[in-house]
């Protein structure tokens, strides 16, 4: 079983280099190869989930076995949390690729587009799988450098400007992370995350550790666009081609931002009250400020991008509350509920925000505009797009029976049980403001009087297919609230975060 | 210890440049200065006083080697840094072609 783990990195990486070589000779090679590879990886991830992962599966790259219990090789570690992220990456990646088959016709150089997308997916899979700090930095750079190029893919004025901004802030974030990795290596003389956890457990180096943790929060917070560090996100996510926006908003900020924060602060460092407080406060700020920044937007994709910040805030407060309860030594069942709510919302956000960006791409594809004031009356001419957009809007604003409702409900229930009453009230208020903002989107885009004189046709089949699959998932993921299904998909991931020391002991003991 | 503090000062110089410069090329240079300060720091943490280059030979008994792992890390990081700088400069040149200027005060289509 463990021999299958490296495929998640190898296959997309190989695809990225095969596409420029063979793509120019064989018609349609790039689209079909990348779609097939991602479909295969989705099935592989589902297979791992259904088979069930008890202990983390560790693959030693190069086959170097540990010496005196000290790991030498770079480890690829597959456990409940990483397999959940891998499933999201492969699934949204597959649907975005399939959608791009039609969408990308308006750009030249399709080979480069698909090669960069493949490279980005390889990088994200690597970040999620790796058990080595420096290796994480390398994969993170692979993912974000590909995304810099993809944001600038339109090479018009706004795209270039957004990409430059994104690159400067992303570069600063990467250097903060590298600096923190250097500091960790200096103190612990190892790069393996499980080993670092082991070494840190024995020694007491308070101030040094706090400095490293602050650097890491700043670095990964910049990558995840939490509120004091959010300046690049609305520009970059709204300027990229729409399938890429779906990947960036739906997957990239989670894989290289949220996932890294979760993995490092739960499984590598011991949870401390102060750091949990910082993370929760940042999450609350993102949730509240993001939605109020979104409400005044008239550019459809900018509006969606600001909502990404706000919805990521929900994920962070769910997980942050869990950290706070664990740090105080409170009731573990409430902590588990809060973390489950956060991870549930993470999965849901990938689906509905991916869908909303694909919808905005479909609207832009047929009408050529992203400005809500210029649209109107699209309901009749775009039946598939408007129905799926309605589903996604209801989902993000938390209307039952869509998935967004249930994950927000779990977070709010956990907040009330854990006596974080302010957070519960804020979460409800933000949800209502989100609803208002998406009613504006629905009304101006689909229901007002039409402002188009020419005839508008529905988008081609591949685009419709991706959107329909995602709207079915929006409904279907509500089933995760039922214990039987939750135990297969969500509970292993929650257990990884709850049993904080299990990760290092399982890998060192191997 | 002094060298580590100087490394950190170099890092802050780069950060100051990123935050205050108005010229795209100067911003790229500032990012590169930050990069090099981190590289220097990585090399320094592997350095041991009077250490030898880490090459195993027969005739040495109990040699003191410098730590080779940070050196390997720095080489990797330099290659990644090259990719980042190339990407930044490519975008800066494209921006110059579109706007005819490197001044970021004039390149401000995106707001709000």
Coordinates of C-alpha atoms in Angstrom, one line a residue:
Chain A
X1 CA 0.0 0.0 0.0
X2 CA 2.7 2.5 0.9
X3 CA 4.3 2.1 -2.6
X4 CA 1.3 3.9 -4.0
X5 CA 1.8 7.0 -2.0
X6 CA 4.5 8.7 -4.2
X7 CA 2.2 8.4 -7.2
X8 CA 0.4 11.5 -5.9
X9 CA 3.5 13.6 -6.6
X10 CA 5.1 11.6 -9.4
X11 CA 2.2 11.4 -11.8
X12 CA 1.3 15.2 -12.0
X13 CA 5.0 16.1 -12.1
X14 CA 5.6 13.7 -15.0
X15 CA 2.5 15.0 -16.7
X16 CA 3.8 18.6 -16.4
X17 CA 7.0 17.7 -18.3
X18 CA 5.4 15.3 -20.8
X19 CA 2.8 17.9 -22.0
X20 CA 5.3 20.4 -23.5
X21 CA 7.2 17.6 -25.2
X22 CA 4.3 15.6 -26.8
X23 CA 1.6 18.2 -26.7
X24 CA 2.7 20.0 -29.8
X25 CA 2.6 16.8 -31.9
X26 CA -0.5 15.1 -30.7
X27 CA -3.9 16.9 -30.9
X28 CA -5.7 17.1 -27.6
X29 CA -2.9 15.3 -25.7
X30 CA -2.6 17.8 -22.9
X31 CA -6.3 17.9 -22.0
X32 CA -6.9 14.2 -22.1
X33 CA -3.6 13.2 -20.2
X34 CA -4.1 15.7 -17.4
X35 CA -7.8 14.8 -17.0
X36 CA -7.1 11.1 -16.9
X37 CA -4.2 11.5 -14.4
X38 CA -6.4 13.6 -12.0
X39 CA -9.3 11.2 -12.4
X40 CA -7.0 8.3 -11.5
X41 CA -5.6 10.2 -8.4
X42 CA -9.2 11.0 -7.3
X43 CA -10.0 7.3 -7.4
X44 CA -6.8 6.4 -5.6
X45 CA -7.6 8.9 -2.8
X46 CA -11.1 7.5 -2.5
X47 CA -9.6 4.0 -2.4
X48 CA -7.3 5.1 0.5
X49 CA -10.3 6.6 2.4
X50 CA -12.6 3.6 1.9
X51 CA -9.8 1.2 2.9
X52 CA -9.3 3.2 6.1
X53 CA -6.0 4.4 7.4
X54 CA -5.4 3.5 11.0
X55 CA -1.8 4.4 11.6
X56 CA 0.0 6.9 9.3
X57 CA 1.5 5.3 6.2
X58 CA 5.1 6.5 5.8
X59 CA 7.0 6.1 2.5
X60 CA 10.8 6.5 2.8
X61 CA 12.1 8.2 -0.4
X62 CA 15.2 6.5 -1.6
X63 CA 14.6 3.6 0.8
X64 CA 17.0 4.9 3.5
X65 CA 15.9 3.2 6.7
X66 CA 16.2 5.0 10.0
X67 CA 19.5 4.8 11.9
X68 CA 19.2 4.3 15.7
X69 CA 15.6 5.5 15.5
X70 CA 16.6 8.7 13.8
X71 CA 15.0 9.1 10.4
X72 CA 17.4 9.8 7.5
X73 CA 15.2 9.7 4.4
X74 CA 12.6 12.2 3.4
X75 CA 9.3 10.8 4.5
X76 CA 6.0 11.0 2.6
X77 CA 3.3 10.5 5.2
X78 CA -0.3 9.6 4.4
X79 CA -2.8 9.9 7.2
X80 CA -6.4 10.8 7.7
X81 CA -5.8 14.6 7.3
X82 CA -3.6 14.4 4.3
X83 CA -5.8 12.0 2.4
X84 CA -8.8 14.3 2.9
X85 CA -6.8 17.2 1.4
X86 CA -5.5 14.9 -1.5
X87 CA -9.1 14.0 -2.3
X88 CA -10.1 17.7 -2.5
X89 CA -7.1 18.6 -4.6
X90 CA -7.6 15.8 -7.1
X91 CA -11.3 16.2 -7.4
X92 CA -11.4 20.0 -7.8
X93 CA -8.3 19.7 -10.0
X94 CA -10.1 17.2 -12.3
X95 CA -13.2 19.2 -12.6
X96 CA -11.3 22.4 -13.3
X97 CA -9.3 20.7 -15.9
X98 CA -12.4 19.3 -17.6
X99 CA -13.9 22.7 -17.5
X100 CA -10.8 24.2 -19.0
X101 CA -11.2 22.1 -22.1
X102 CA -13.7 24.5 -23.5
X103 CA -12.8 27.6 -21.5
X104 CA -9.2 27.7 -22.5
X105 CA -10.1 28.1 -26.2
X106 CA -9.9 31.9 -25.8
X107 CA -6.2 31.7 -24.8
X108 CA -3.2 30.8 -26.9
X109 CA -0.6 28.3 -25.8
X110 CA -2.8 25.6 -24.2
X111 CA 0.2 23.4 -23.6
X112 CA 1.7 25.9 -21.1
X113 CA -1.6 26.3 -19.3
X114 CA -2.1 22.6 -18.7
X115 CA 1.6 22.0 -17.9
X116 CA 1.5 24.8 -15.2
X117 CA -1.7 23.5 -13.8
X118 CA -0.2 20.1 -13.5
X119 CA 2.9 21.5 -11.8
X120 CA 0.8 23.4 -9.3
X121 CA -1.1 20.2 -8.4
X122 CA 2.1 18.3 -8.0
X123 CA 3.4 20.9 -5.7
X124 CA 0.2 21.0 -3.6
X125 CA 0.1 17.2 -3.3
X126 CA 3.8 17.3 -2.2
X127 CA 3.1 19.9 0.5
X128 CA 0.2 17.8 1.8
X129 CA 2.2 14.5 1.8
X130 CA 5.6 15.5 3.0
X131 CA 6.9 14.8 6.5
X132 CA 10.0 17.0 6.1
X133 CA 10.2 20.7 6.7
X134 CA 12.6 21.7 4.0
X135 CA 10.9 19.4 1.5
X136 CA 7.6 21.2 2.4
X137 CA 9.3 24.5 1.5
X138 CA 10.4 23.1 -1.9
X139 CA 7.0 21.7 -2.8
X140 CA 5.4 24.9 -1.6
X141 CA 7.6 27.0 -4.0
X142 CA 6.8 24.6 -6.9
X143 CA 3.1 25.2 -6.2
X144 CA 3.2 28.9 -5.8
X145 CA 5.6 29.7 -8.6
X146 CA 3.3 27.8 -11.0
X147 CA 0.4 29.8 -9.6
X148 CA 2.3 33.1 -10.1
X149 CA 2.6 32.3 -13.8
X150 CA -1.0 31.1 -14.0
X151 CA -2.3 34.4 -12.4
X152 CA -0.5 36.3 -15.1
X153 CA -1.7 34.0 -17.9
X154 CA -3.9 36.6 -19.5
X155 CA -0.9 39.1 -19.8
X156 CA -3.1 42.1 -19.8
X157 CA -2.5 45.1 -17.5
X158 CA -4.5 43.9 -14.5
X159 CA -3.3 40.3 -14.6
X160 CA 0.4 41.4 -14.7
X161 CA -0.1 43.9 -11.8
X162 CA -1.9 41.3 -9.7
X163 CA 0.8 38.7 -10.4
X164 CA 3.5 41.1 -9.4
X165 CA 1.8 42.0 -6.1
X166 CA 1.2 38.3 -5.4
X167 CA 4.8 37.4 -6.2
X168 CA 6.3 40.1 -3.9
X169 CA 4.1 39.1 -1.0
X170 CA 4.4 35.4 -1.7
X171 CA 8.1 35.8 -1.9
X172 CA 8.3 37.5 1.5
X173 CA 6.1 34.8 2.9
X174 CA 8.3 32.0 1.6
X175 CA 11.4 33.7 3.0
X176 CA 9.8 34.0 6.5
X177 CA 9.0 30.3 6.3
X178 CA 12.5 29.4 5.2
X179 CA 14.0 31.6 8.0
X180 CA 11.8 29.7 10.5
X181 CA 12.9 26.3 9.1
X182 CA 16.6 27.4 9.5
X183 CA 15.9 28.4 13.1
X184 CA 14.2 25.0 13.8
X185 CA 17.1 23.2 12.2
X186 CA 19.6 25.2 14.3
X187 CA 17.9 24.2 17.6
X188 CA 16.9 20.6 16.8
X189 CA 19.5 19.4 14.2
X190 CA 16.8 17.6 12.2
X191 CA 14.3 18.4 9.5
X192 CA 11.9 15.6 9.9
X193 CA 8.7 16.9 11.5
X194 CA 8.1 13.9 13.7
X195 CA 11.7 14.1 14.9
X196 CA 11.5 17.8 15.5
X197 CA 8.4 17.2 17.7
X198 CA 10.3 14.6 19.6
X199 CA 13.3 16.8 20.2
X200 CA 11.2 19.8 21.2
X201 CA 9.3 17.8 23.7
X202 CA 12.4 17.2 25.8
X203 CA 14.0 20.6 25.8
X204 CA 12.6 23.9 27.2
X205 CA 13.3 26.8 24.9
X206 CA 10.4 29.1 25.4
X207 CA 11.3 32.5 23.8
X208 CA 13.0 30.9 20.8
X209 CA 10.1 28.7 20.0
X210 CA 7.6 31.6 20.2
X211 CA 9.7 33.6 17.7
X212 CA 9.7 30.6 15.3
X213 CA 6.0 30.1 15.7
X214 CA 5.3 33.8 15.0
X215 CA 7.4 33.6 11.9
X216 CA 5.6 30.5 10.7
X217 CA 2.1 32.0 11.4
X218 CA 3.1 35.2 9.5
X219 CA 4.5 33.1 6.6
X220 CA 1.7 30.6 6.2
X221 CA -0.9 33.3 7.1
X222 CA 0.3 35.3 4.1
X223 CA -0.1 32.2 1.9
X224 CA -3.5 31.6 3.4
X225 CA -4.5 35.3 3.1
X226 CA -5.6 35.7 6.7
X227 CA -6.8 39.2 7.4
X228 CA -3.8 41.3 8.2
X229 CA -2.0 39.6 5.3
X230 CA -4.8 39.5 2.7
X231 CA -3.9 42.3 0.3
X232 CA -2.9 40.1 -2.6
X233 CA -5.8 37.6 -2.6
X234 CA -8.6 39.7 -4.2
X235 CA -6.3 40.9 -7.0
X236 CA -4.7 37.5 -7.8
X237 CA -7.9 35.4 -7.5
X238 CA -10.0 37.7 -9.6
X239 CA -7.4 38.2 -12.4
X240 CA -6.6 34.6 -13.0
X241 CA -8.5 32.5 -15.6
X242 CA -11.6 31.2 -13.9
X243 CA -10.7 27.5 -13.6
X244 CA -7.5 28.7 -12.0
X245 CA -9.4 31.0 -9.6
X246 CA -11.4 27.9 -8.6
X247 CA -8.1 26.0 -7.9
X248 CA -6.5 29.0 -6.1
X249 CA -9.5 29.8 -3.9
X250 CA -10.8 26.3 -3.6
X251 CA -7.6 24.4 -3.0
X252 CA -4.3 26.3 -3.0
X253 CA -4.9 28.6 0.0
X254 CA -6.0 25.5 2.0
X255 CA -3.2 23.2 0.9
X256 CA -0.3 25.5 1.4
X257 CA -1.8 27.7 4.1
X258 CA -4.4 26.1 6.4
X259 CA -3.1 22.6 6.1
X260 CA 0.5 23.6 6.9
X261 CA -0.7 25.6 9.9
X262 CA -2.8 22.7 11.2
X263 CA 0.0 20.1 10.7
X264 CA 2.7 22.2 12.2
X265 CA 0.8 23.6 15.2
X266 CA -1.1 20.5 16.1
X267 CA 1.4 17.7 15.4
X268 CA 4.8 19.3 15.5
X269 CA 4.7 22.0 18.2
X270 CA 3.0 21.4 21.6
X271 CA -0.2 23.4 21.6
X272 CA 0.2 26.6 23.8
X273 CA -2.6 28.8 24.9
X274 CA -1.1 32.0 23.5
X275 CA -0.6 30.7 20.0
X276 CA -4.1 29.2 19.9
X277 CA -5.4 32.6 21.0
X278 CA -3.5 34.3 18.1
X279 CA -4.8 31.9 15.6
X280 CA -8.4 32.2 16.8
X281 CA -8.2 36.0 16.8
X282 CA -6.8 36.1 13.2
X283 CA -9.6 33.7 12.2
X284 CA -12.3 35.9 13.7
X285 CA -10.8 39.0 12.1
X286 CA -10.7 37.3 8.7
X287 CA -14.3 36.1 9.1
X288 CA -15.7 39.5 10.0
X289 CA -13.6 41.9 8.0
X290 CA -13.6 39.7 4.8
X291 CA -17.3 39.8 4.5
X292 CA -17.7 43.5 5.0
X293 CA -15.0 44.1 2.4
X294 CA -17.0 41.9 0.0
X295 CA -20.3 43.6 0.4
X296 CA -19.3 46.7 -1.6
X297 CA -17.8 44.9 -4.6
X298 CA -19.4 45.0 -8.1
X299 CA -16.8 42.9 -9.8
X300 CA -18.1 39.4 -9.5
X301 CA -14.8 37.6 -9.0
X302 CA -13.5 40.1 -6.5
X303 CA -16.7 39.6 -4.5
X304 CA -16.1 35.9 -4.5
X305 CA -12.4 36.4 -3.6
X306 CA -13.3 38.5 -0.5
X307 CA -15.8 35.8 0.5
X308 CA -13.0 33.3 0.4
X309 CA -11.2 35.2 3.1
X310 CA -14.3 35.3 5.2
X311 CA -15.1 31.6 4.8
X312 CA -11.5 30.6 5.6
X313 CA -12.1 32.5 8.8
X314 CA -14.8 30.0 9.7
X315 CA -12.4 27.1 9.2
X316 CA -9.7 28.8 11.3
X317 CA -12.1 29.7 14.2
X318 CA -13.4 26.1 14.2
X319 CA -9.9 24.7 14.5
X320 CA -8.7 27.6 16.8
X321 CA -11.5 26.9 19.3
X322 CA -10.5 23.2 19.3
X323 CA -6.9 24.3 20.0
X324 CA -8.0 26.6 22.8
X325 CA -10.0 23.9 24.5
X326 CA -7.2 21.4 24.2
X327 CA -4.7 23.9 25.6
X328 CA -6.8 24.6 28.6
X329 CA -7.4 20.9 29.1
X330 CA -11.2 21.3 28.7
X331 CA -13.8 18.8 27.4
X332 CA -12.2 16.8 24.6
X333 CA -15.5 16.0 22.9
X334 CA -16.3 19.7 22.4
X335 CA -12.8 20.2 21.0
X336 CA -13.3 17.3 18.7
X337 CA -16.7 18.8 17.5
X338 CA -15.1 22.2 16.9
X339 CA -12.3 20.7 14.8
X340 CA -14.7 18.5 12.9
X341 CA -16.8 21.6 12.1
X342 CA -13.7 23.4 10.8
X343 CA -12.5 20.6 8.6
X344 CA -16.1 20.0 7.4
X345 CA -16.3 23.6 6.3
X346 CA -12.9 23.3 4.6
X347 CA -14.2 20.5 2.4
X348 CA -17.5 22.4 1.8
X349 CA -15.7 25.6 0.9
X350 CA -13.6 23.8 -1.7
X351 CA -16.7 22.6 -3.4
X352 CA -19.0 25.6 -3.3
X353 CA -16.3 28.2 -3.9
X354 CA -14.9 26.2 -6.8
X355 CA -18.4 26.0 -8.2
X356 CA -19.0 29.8 -7.8
X357 CA -15.7 30.6 -9.6
X358 CA -16.6 28.2 -12.4
X359 CA -20.1 29.9 -12.7
X360 CA -18.4 33.3 -12.9
X361 CA -16.2 31.9 -15.6
X362 CA -19.2 30.7 -17.5
X363 CA -20.9 34.1 -17.3
X364 CA -17.7 35.8 -18.4
X365 CA -17.3 33.3 -21.2
X366 CA -20.7 34.1 -22.8
X367 CA -21.1 37.8 -21.9
X368 CA -17.5 39.0 -21.7
X369 CA -18.0 41.0 -18.5
X370 CA -17.5 40.5 -14.8
X371 CA -19.3 43.7 -13.7
X372 CA -22.5 42.9 -11.9
X373 CA -24.1 46.2 -13.1
X374 CA -23.6 45.2 -16.7
X375 CA -25.4 41.8 -16.3
X376 CA -29.0 40.9 -15.8
X377 CA -31.7 38.5 -17.0
X378 CA -29.3 35.6 -17.6
X379 CA -31.7 33.1 -15.9
X380 CA -33.6 32.3 -19.1
X381 CA -30.6 32.1 -21.4
X382 CA -28.2 30.2 -19.1
X383 CA -30.4 27.6 -17.3
X384 CA -27.6 25.3 -16.2
X385 CA -25.3 28.1 -15.0
X386 CA -28.0 29.9 -13.1
X387 CA -29.3 26.8 -11.4
X388 CA -25.9 25.7 -10.2
X389 CA -25.0 29.2 -9.1
X390 CA -28.2 29.3 -7.1
X391 CA -27.2 26.0 -5.4
X392 CA -23.8 27.3 -4.6
X393 CA -25.1 30.7 -3.3
X394 CA -27.5 29.0 -1.0
X395 CA -24.7 26.7 0.1
X396 CA -22.2 29.5 1.0
X397 CA -24.8 31.5 2.8
X398 CA -25.8 28.5 4.9
X399 CA -29.4 27.6 3.8
X400 CA -30.5 24.0 4.5
X401 CA -30.3 21.4 3.0
X402 CA -27.0 22.5 1.4
X403 CA -23.7 21.5 3.0
X404 CA -22.7 25.0 4.1
X405 CA -25.6 25.1 6.6
X406 CA -24.4 22.0 8.4
X407 CA -20.8 22.9 8.7
X408 CA -21.7 26.4 10.0
X409 CA -24.2 24.7 12.4
X410 CA -21.5 22.4 13.8
X411 CA -19.1 25.3 14.3
X412 CA -21.8 27.4 16.0
X413 CA -22.9 24.5 18.2
X414 CA -19.3 23.9 19.2
X415 CA -18.8 27.6 20.0
X416 CA -21.9 27.6 22.3
X417 CA -20.9 24.4 24.0
X418 CA -17.4 25.7 24.5
X419 CA -18.8 29.0 25.9
X420 CA -17.3 31.2 23.1
X421 CA -20.6 33.1 22.9
X422 CA -19.1 36.1 21.0
X423 CA -17.7 33.9 18.3
X424 CA -21.1 32.1 17.9
X425 CA -22.9 35.5 17.5
X426 CA -20.3 36.8 15.0
X427 CA -20.6 33.6 13.0
X428 CA -24.3 34.0 12.7
X429 CA -24.1 37.7 11.8
X430 CA -21.4 37.0 9.1
X431 CA -23.6 34.3 7.7
X432 CA -26.5 36.7 7.4
X433 CA -24.3 39.3 5.7
X434 CA -23.0 36.6 3.3
X435 CA -26.6 35.8 2.4
X436 CA -27.3 39.5 1.7
X437 CA -24.3 39.7 -0.5
X438 CA -25.2 36.6 -2.5
X439 CA -28.8 37.8 -2.9
X440 CA -27.2 40.8 -4.6
X441 CA -25.2 38.5 -6.9
X442 CA -28.3 36.5 -7.8
X443 CA -30.5 39.5 -8.4
X444 CA -28.1 41.5 -10.5
X445 CA -26.7 38.6 -12.6
X446 CA -29.8 36.4 -13.2
X447 CA -33.1 38.2 -12.4
X448 CA -33.0 41.9 -13.3
X449 CA -34.0 43.0 -16.8
X450 CA -31.6 41.9 -19.4
X451 CA -29.1 44.4 -20.7
X452 CA -27.9 42.3 -23.6
X453 CA -29.1 42.9 -27.0
X454 CA -27.5 39.9 -28.7
X455 CA -28.6 36.3 -28.2
X456 CA -26.8 34.4 -25.4
X457 CA -26.4 30.6 -25.6
X458 CA -25.6 28.2 -22.8
X459 CA -22.0 27.2 -22.3
X460 CA -20.5 24.0 -23.9
X461 CA -20.9 20.6 -22.4
X462 CA -17.5 20.2 -20.5
X463 CA -18.2 23.4 -18.6
X464 CA -21.8 22.4 -17.8
X465 CA -20.6 18.9 -16.7
X466 CA -18.2 20.3 -14.1
X467 CA -20.7 22.7 -12.7
X468 CA -23.4 20.0 -12.4
X469 CA -21.1 17.6 -10.6
X470 CA -20.1 20.2 -8.1
X471 CA -23.7 21.2 -7.4
X472 CA -24.6 17.6 -6.7
X473 CA -21.6 17.4 -4.4
X474 CA -22.9 20.6 -2.6
X475 CA -26.1 18.6 -1.8
X476 CA -24.4 15.3 -1.3
X477 CA -21.8 16.5 1.2
X478 CA -24.6 17.3 3.6
X479 CA -24.6 13.6 4.3
X480 CA -21.3 14.0 6.1
X481 CA -23.4 15.2 9.1
X482 CA -24.6 11.6 9.6
X483 CA -22.3 9.5 11.9
X484 CA -21.9 6.5 9.6
X485 CA -20.5 8.5 6.7
X486 CA -18.7 11.0 8.9
X487 CA -16.8 8.2 10.5
X488 CA -15.3 7.1 7.2
X489 CA -14.3 10.5 5.8
X490 CA -14.1 13.2 8.5
X491 CA -13.3 11.3 11.8
X492 CA -9.8 10.0 10.8
X493 CA -8.8 13.6 9.9
X494 CA -10.1 14.9 13.2
X495 CA -8.4 12.1 15.1
X496 CA -5.0 13.1 13.6
X497 CA -5.4 16.6 15.0
X498 CA -6.9 15.4 18.3
X499 CA -4.2 12.9 19.1
X500 CA -1.5 15.5 18.8
X501 CA 1.5 13.4 19.8
X502 CA 0.4 10.2 18.0
X503 CA 1.9 11.5 14.7
X504 CA 5.5 11.8 15.9
X505 CA 5.4 8.6 17.9
X506 CA 3.9 6.6 15.1
X507 CA 6.6 7.7 12.6
X508 CA 9.6 7.5 14.9
X509 CA 8.4 4.1 16.0
X510 CA 8.4 2.8 12.5
Chain B
X1 CA 26.5 35.9 17.5
X2 CA 27.3 39.1 15.8
X3 CA 27.1 37.5 12.3
X4 CA 23.6 36.2 13.1
X5 CA 22.4 39.6 14.1
X6 CA 24.0 41.1 11.0
X7 CA 22.1 38.5 9.0
X8 CA 18.9 39.6 10.6
X9 CA 19.7 43.2 9.9
X10 CA 20.2 42.4 6.3
X11 CA 16.8 40.7 6.3
X12 CA 15.2 43.8 7.7
X13 CA 17.0 46.0 5.1
X14 CA 15.4 43.9 2.4
X15 CA 12.0 44.1 4.1
X16 CA 12.3 47.9 4.4
X17 CA 13.2 48.1 0.7
X18 CA 10.1 46.0 -0.3
X19 CA 7.9 48.2 1.8
X20 CA 9.2 51.6 0.8
X21 CA 10.6 51.5 -2.8
X22 CA 8.5 52.8 -5.6
X23 CA 10.4 51.2 -8.5
X24 CA 9.6 47.7 -9.6
X25 CA 13.3 46.8 -10.2
X26 CA 14.3 48.1 -6.8
X27 CA 11.5 46.0 -5.2
X28 CA 12.9 42.9 -7.0
X29 CA 16.4 43.8 -5.7
X30 CA 15.0 44.1 -2.2
X31 CA 13.4 40.7 -2.3
X32 CA 16.7 39.3 -3.5
X33 CA 18.5 41.0 -0.6
X34 CA 16.1 39.3 1.8
X35 CA 16.7 36.0 0.0
X36 CA 20.5 36.2 0.4
X37 CA 20.2 37.1 4.1
X38 CA 18.3 33.9 4.7
X39 CA 20.8 31.9 2.6
X40 CA 23.7 33.4 4.7
X41 CA 21.8 32.4 7.9
X42 CA 21.4 28.9 6.6
X43 CA 25.1 28.5 5.8
X44 CA 26.1 30.0 9.2
X45 CA 24.0 27.6 11.3
X46 CA 26.0 24.7 9.8
X47 CA 29.4 26.3 10.4
X48 CA 31.7 24.9 13.1
X49 CA 34.8 26.8 14.2
X50 CA 37.9 25.3 12.5
X51 CA 35.7 22.7 10.7
X52 CA 36.8 21.0 7.6
X53 CA 35.0 20.5 4.3
X54 CA 32.8 17.4 4.8
X55 CA 34.7 15.0 2.6
X56 CA 35.5 11.6 4.1
X57 CA 39.1 10.5 3.5
X58 CA 41.2 7.7 5.0
X59 CA 44.1 9.5 6.7
X60 CA 42.1 11.8 9.0
X61 CA 41.4 10.6 12.6
X62 CA 38.5 12.2 14.3
X63 CA 38.1 15.1 11.9
X64 CA 35.8 18.0 12.7
X65 CA 33.5 18.6 9.8
X66 CA 31.1 21.5 9.2
X67 CA 27.5 20.4 8.9
X68 CA 26.9 19.5 5.2
X69 CA 23.0 19.5 5.3
X70 CA 22.5 23.3 5.4
X71 CA 24.9 23.6 2.5
X72 CA 22.7 21.2 0.5
X73 CA 19.7 23.2 1.6
X74 CA 21.2 26.4 0.5
X75 CA 22.0 25.1 -3.0
X76 CA 18.4 24.0 -3.4
X77 CA 17.1 27.3 -2.1
X78 CA 19.4 29.3 -4.4
X79 CA 17.9 27.4 -7.4
X80 CA 14.4 28.2 -6.2
X81 CA 15.4 31.8 -5.6
X82 CA 16.7 32.0 -9.2
X83 CA 13.2 30.8 -10.4
X84 CA 11.5 33.4 -8.3
X85 CA 13.7 36.3 -9.4
X86 CA 13.4 35.2 -13.1
X87 CA 9.6 35.2 -12.8
X88 CA 9.5 38.6 -11.0
X89 CA 11.8 40.2 -13.6
X90 CA 9.8 38.7 -16.5
X91 CA 6.6 40.2 -15.1
X92 CA 8.4 43.5 -14.4
X93 CA 9.5 43.7 -18.1
X94 CA 6.0 42.8 -19.3
X95 CA 4.6 45.6 -17.0
X96 CA 7.1 48.0 -18.5
X97 CA 5.9 47.2 -22.0
X98 CA 2.3 47.8 -21.0
X99 CA 2.6 50.9 -18.9
X100 CA 5.9 52.4 -20.1
X101 CA 7.1 53.0 -16.6
X102 CA 8.5 51.1 -13.5
X103 CA 6.8 53.4 -11.1
X104 CA 4.2 51.5 -9.0
X105 CA 2.3 54.7 -8.2
X106 CA 1.3 54.8 -11.9
X107 CA 0.5 51.1 -12.1
X108 CA -2.6 51.0 -10.0
X109 CA -5.6 49.5 -11.9
X110 CA -6.6 47.3 -9.0
X111 CA -8.2 48.9 -6.0
X112 CA -10.7 48.1 -3.3

